[in-house]
mmCIF file with all atom_site columns, C-alpha atoms in Angstrom:
data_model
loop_
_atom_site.group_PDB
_atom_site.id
_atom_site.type_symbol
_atom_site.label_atom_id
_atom_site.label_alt_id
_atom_site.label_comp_id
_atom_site.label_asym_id
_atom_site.label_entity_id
_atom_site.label_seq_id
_atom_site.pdbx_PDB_ins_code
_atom_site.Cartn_x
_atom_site.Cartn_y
_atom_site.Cartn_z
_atom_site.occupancy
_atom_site.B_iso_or_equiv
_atom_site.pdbx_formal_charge
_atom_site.auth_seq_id
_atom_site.auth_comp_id
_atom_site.auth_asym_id
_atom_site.auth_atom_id
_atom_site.pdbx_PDB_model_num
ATOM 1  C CA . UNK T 1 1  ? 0.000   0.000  0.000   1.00 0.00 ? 1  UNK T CA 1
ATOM 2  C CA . UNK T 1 2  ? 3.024   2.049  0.624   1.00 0.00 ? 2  UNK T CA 1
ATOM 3  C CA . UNK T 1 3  ? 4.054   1.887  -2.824  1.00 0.00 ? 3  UNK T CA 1
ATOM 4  C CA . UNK T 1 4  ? 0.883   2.973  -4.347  1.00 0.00 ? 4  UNK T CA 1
ATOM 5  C CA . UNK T 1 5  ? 0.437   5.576  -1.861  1.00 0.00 ? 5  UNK T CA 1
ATOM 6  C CA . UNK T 1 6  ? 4.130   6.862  -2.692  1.00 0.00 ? 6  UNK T CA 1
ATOM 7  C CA . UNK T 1 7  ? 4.060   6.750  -6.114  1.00 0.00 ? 7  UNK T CA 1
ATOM 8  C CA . UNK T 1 8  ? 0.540   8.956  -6.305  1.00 0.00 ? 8  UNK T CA 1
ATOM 9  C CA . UNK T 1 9  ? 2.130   11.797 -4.298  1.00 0.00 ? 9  UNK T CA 1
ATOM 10 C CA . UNK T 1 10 ? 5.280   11.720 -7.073  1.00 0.00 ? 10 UNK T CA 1
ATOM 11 C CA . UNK T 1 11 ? 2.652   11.789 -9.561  1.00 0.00 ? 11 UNK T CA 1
ATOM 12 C CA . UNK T 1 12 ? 0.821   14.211 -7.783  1.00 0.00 ? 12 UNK T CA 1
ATOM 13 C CA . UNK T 1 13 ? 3.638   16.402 -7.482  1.00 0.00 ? 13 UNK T CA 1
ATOM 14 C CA . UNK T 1 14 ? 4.402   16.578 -10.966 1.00 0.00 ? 14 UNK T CA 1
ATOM 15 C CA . UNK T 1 15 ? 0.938   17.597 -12.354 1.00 0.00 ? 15 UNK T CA 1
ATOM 16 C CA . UNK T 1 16 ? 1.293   20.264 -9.215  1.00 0.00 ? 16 UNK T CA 1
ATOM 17 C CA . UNK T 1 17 ? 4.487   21.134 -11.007 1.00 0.00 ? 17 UNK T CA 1
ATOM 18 C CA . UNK T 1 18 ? 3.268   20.980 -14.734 1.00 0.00 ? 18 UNK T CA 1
ATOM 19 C CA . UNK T 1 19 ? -0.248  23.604 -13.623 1.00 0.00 ? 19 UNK T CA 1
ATOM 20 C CA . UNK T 1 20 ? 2.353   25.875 -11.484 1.00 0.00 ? 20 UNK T CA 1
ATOM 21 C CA . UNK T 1 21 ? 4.329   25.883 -14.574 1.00 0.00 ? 21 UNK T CA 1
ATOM 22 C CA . UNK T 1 22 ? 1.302   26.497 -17.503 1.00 0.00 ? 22 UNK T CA 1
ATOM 23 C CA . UNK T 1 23 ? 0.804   29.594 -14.869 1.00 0.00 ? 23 UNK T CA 1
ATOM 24 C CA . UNK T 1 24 ? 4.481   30.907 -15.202 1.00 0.00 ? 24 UNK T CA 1
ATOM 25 C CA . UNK T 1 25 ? 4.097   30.637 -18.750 1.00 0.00 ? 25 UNK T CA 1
ATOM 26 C CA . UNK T 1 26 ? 0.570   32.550 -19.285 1.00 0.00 ? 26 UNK T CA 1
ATOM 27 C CA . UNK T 1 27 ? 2.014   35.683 -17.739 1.00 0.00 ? 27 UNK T CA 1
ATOM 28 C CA . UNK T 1 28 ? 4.581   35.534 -21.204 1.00 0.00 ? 28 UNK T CA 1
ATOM 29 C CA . UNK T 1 29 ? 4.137   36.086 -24.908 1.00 0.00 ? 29 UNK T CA 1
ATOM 30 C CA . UNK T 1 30 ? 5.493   32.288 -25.644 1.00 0.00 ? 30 UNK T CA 1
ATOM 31 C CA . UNK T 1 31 ? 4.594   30.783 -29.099 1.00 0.00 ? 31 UNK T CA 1
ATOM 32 C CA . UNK T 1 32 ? 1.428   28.601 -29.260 1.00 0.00 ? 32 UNK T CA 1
ATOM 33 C CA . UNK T 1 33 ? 4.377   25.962 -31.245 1.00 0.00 ? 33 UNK T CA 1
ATOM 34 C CA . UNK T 1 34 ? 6.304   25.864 -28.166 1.00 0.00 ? 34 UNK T CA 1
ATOM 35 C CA . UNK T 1 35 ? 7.095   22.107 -27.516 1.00 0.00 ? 35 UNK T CA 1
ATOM 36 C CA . UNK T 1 36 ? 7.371   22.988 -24.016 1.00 0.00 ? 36 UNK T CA 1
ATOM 37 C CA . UNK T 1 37 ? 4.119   24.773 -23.872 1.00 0.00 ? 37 UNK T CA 1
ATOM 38 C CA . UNK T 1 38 ? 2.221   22.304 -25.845 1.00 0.00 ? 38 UNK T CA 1
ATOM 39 C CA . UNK T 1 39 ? 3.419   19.691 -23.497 1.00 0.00 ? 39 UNK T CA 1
ATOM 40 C CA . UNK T 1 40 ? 2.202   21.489 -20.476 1.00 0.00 ? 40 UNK T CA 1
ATOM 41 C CA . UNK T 1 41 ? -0.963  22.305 -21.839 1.00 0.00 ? 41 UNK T CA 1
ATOM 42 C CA . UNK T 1 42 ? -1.709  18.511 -22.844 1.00 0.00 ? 42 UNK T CA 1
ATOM 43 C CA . UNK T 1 43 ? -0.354  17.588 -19.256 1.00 0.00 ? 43 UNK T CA 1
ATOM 44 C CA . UNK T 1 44 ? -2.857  19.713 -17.487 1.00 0.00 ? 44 UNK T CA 1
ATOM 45 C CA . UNK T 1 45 ? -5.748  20.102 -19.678 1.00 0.00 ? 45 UNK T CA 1
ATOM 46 C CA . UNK T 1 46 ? -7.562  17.104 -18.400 1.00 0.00 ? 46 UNK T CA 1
ATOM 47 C CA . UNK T 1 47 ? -7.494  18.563 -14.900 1.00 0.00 ? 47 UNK T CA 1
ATOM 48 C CA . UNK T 1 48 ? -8.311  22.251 -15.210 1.00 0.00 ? 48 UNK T CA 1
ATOM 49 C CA . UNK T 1 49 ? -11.014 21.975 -18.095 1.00 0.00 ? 49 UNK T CA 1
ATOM 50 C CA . UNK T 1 50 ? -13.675 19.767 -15.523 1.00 0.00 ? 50 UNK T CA 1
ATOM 51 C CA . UNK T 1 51 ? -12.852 22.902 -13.176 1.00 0.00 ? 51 UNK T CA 1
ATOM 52 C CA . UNK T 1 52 ? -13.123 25.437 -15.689 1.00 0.00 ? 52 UNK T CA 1
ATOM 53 C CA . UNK T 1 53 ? -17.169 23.952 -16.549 1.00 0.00 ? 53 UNK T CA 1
ATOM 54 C CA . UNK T 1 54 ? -17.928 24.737 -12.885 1.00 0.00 ? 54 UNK T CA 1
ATOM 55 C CA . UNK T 1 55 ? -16.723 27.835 -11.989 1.00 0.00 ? 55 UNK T CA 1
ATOM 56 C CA . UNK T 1 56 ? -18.054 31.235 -12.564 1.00 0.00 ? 56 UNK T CA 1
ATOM 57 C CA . UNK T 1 57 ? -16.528 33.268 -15.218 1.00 0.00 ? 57 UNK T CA 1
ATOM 58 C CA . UNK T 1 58 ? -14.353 36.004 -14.132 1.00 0.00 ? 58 UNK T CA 1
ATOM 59 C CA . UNK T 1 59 ? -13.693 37.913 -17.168 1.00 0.00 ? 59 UNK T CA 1
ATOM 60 C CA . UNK T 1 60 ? -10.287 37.709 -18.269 1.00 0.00 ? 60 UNK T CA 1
ATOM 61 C CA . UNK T 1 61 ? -9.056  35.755 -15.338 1.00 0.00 ? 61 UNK T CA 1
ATOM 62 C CA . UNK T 1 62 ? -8.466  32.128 -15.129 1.00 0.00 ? 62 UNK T CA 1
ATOM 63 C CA . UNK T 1 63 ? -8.684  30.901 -11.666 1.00 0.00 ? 63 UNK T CA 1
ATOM 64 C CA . UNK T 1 64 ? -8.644  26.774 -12.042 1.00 0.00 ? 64 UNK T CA 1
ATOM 65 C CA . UNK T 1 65 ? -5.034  26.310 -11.665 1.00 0.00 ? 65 UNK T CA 1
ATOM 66 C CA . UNK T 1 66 ? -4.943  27.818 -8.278  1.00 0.00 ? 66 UNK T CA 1
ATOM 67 C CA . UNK T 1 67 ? -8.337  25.728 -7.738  1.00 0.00 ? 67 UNK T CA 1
ATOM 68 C CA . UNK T 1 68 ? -6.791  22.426 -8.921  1.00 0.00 ? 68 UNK T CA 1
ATOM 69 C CA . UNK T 1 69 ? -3.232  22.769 -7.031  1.00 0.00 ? 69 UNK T CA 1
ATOM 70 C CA . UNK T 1 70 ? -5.653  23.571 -4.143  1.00 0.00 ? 70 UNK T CA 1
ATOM 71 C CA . UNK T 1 71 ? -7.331  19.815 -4.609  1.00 0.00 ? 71 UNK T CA 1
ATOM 72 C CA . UNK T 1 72 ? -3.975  18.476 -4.996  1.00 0.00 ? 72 UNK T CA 1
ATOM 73 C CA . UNK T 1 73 ? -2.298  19.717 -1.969  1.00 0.00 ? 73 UNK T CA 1
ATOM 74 C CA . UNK T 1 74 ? -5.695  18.461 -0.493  1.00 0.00 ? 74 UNK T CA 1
ATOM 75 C CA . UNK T 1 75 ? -4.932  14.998 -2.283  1.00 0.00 ? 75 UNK T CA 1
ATOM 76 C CA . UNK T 1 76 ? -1.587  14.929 -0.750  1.00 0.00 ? 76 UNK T CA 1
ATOM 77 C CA . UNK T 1 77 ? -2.327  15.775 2.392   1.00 0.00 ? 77 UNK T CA 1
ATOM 78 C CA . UNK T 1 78 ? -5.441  12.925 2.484   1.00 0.00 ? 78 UNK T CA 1
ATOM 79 C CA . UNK T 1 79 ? -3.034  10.485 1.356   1.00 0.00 ? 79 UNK T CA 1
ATOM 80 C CA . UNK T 1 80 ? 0.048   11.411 4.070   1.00 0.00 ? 80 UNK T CA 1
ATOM 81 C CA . UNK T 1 81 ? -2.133  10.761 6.498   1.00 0.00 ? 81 UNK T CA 1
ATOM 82 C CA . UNK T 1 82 ? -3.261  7.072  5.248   1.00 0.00 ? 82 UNK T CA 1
#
């Protein structure tokens, strides 16, 4: 159970990683072709668009990754104490 548990929170931490990274990169005029950024986006897509359908819209501002790195560190913290 260890295992499991262990490997989550690395897998965890690297989609935390890969959303606090698409956020460093919005705030920059980077180039839709970007390997990088493509490979972010497709990385954290899946987990910010289901957020994205539920909350409200506030204009210009995207507010899902701070959402889902808020579940994750929830995640974590669930699974540290199993």
């Amino acid at each position: 159970m260890s295992l499991i548990v262990t490997l989550l929170n690395s897998v965890l931490t690297a989609l935390l990683l890969a959303i606090f990274a698409r956020a460093i990169l919005s705030w920059f005029p980077v180039s839709p072709g970007n390997p990088f950024k493509a490979m972010v986006d497709q990385i954290t897509e899946p987990v910010l668009m289901p957020i994205r359908r539920f909350m409200p819209r506030t204009g210009s501002l995207d507010l899902s990754p701070m959402i889902a790195i808020l579940i994750i560190i929830l995640i974590q913290s669930v699974l540290q104490g199993l």
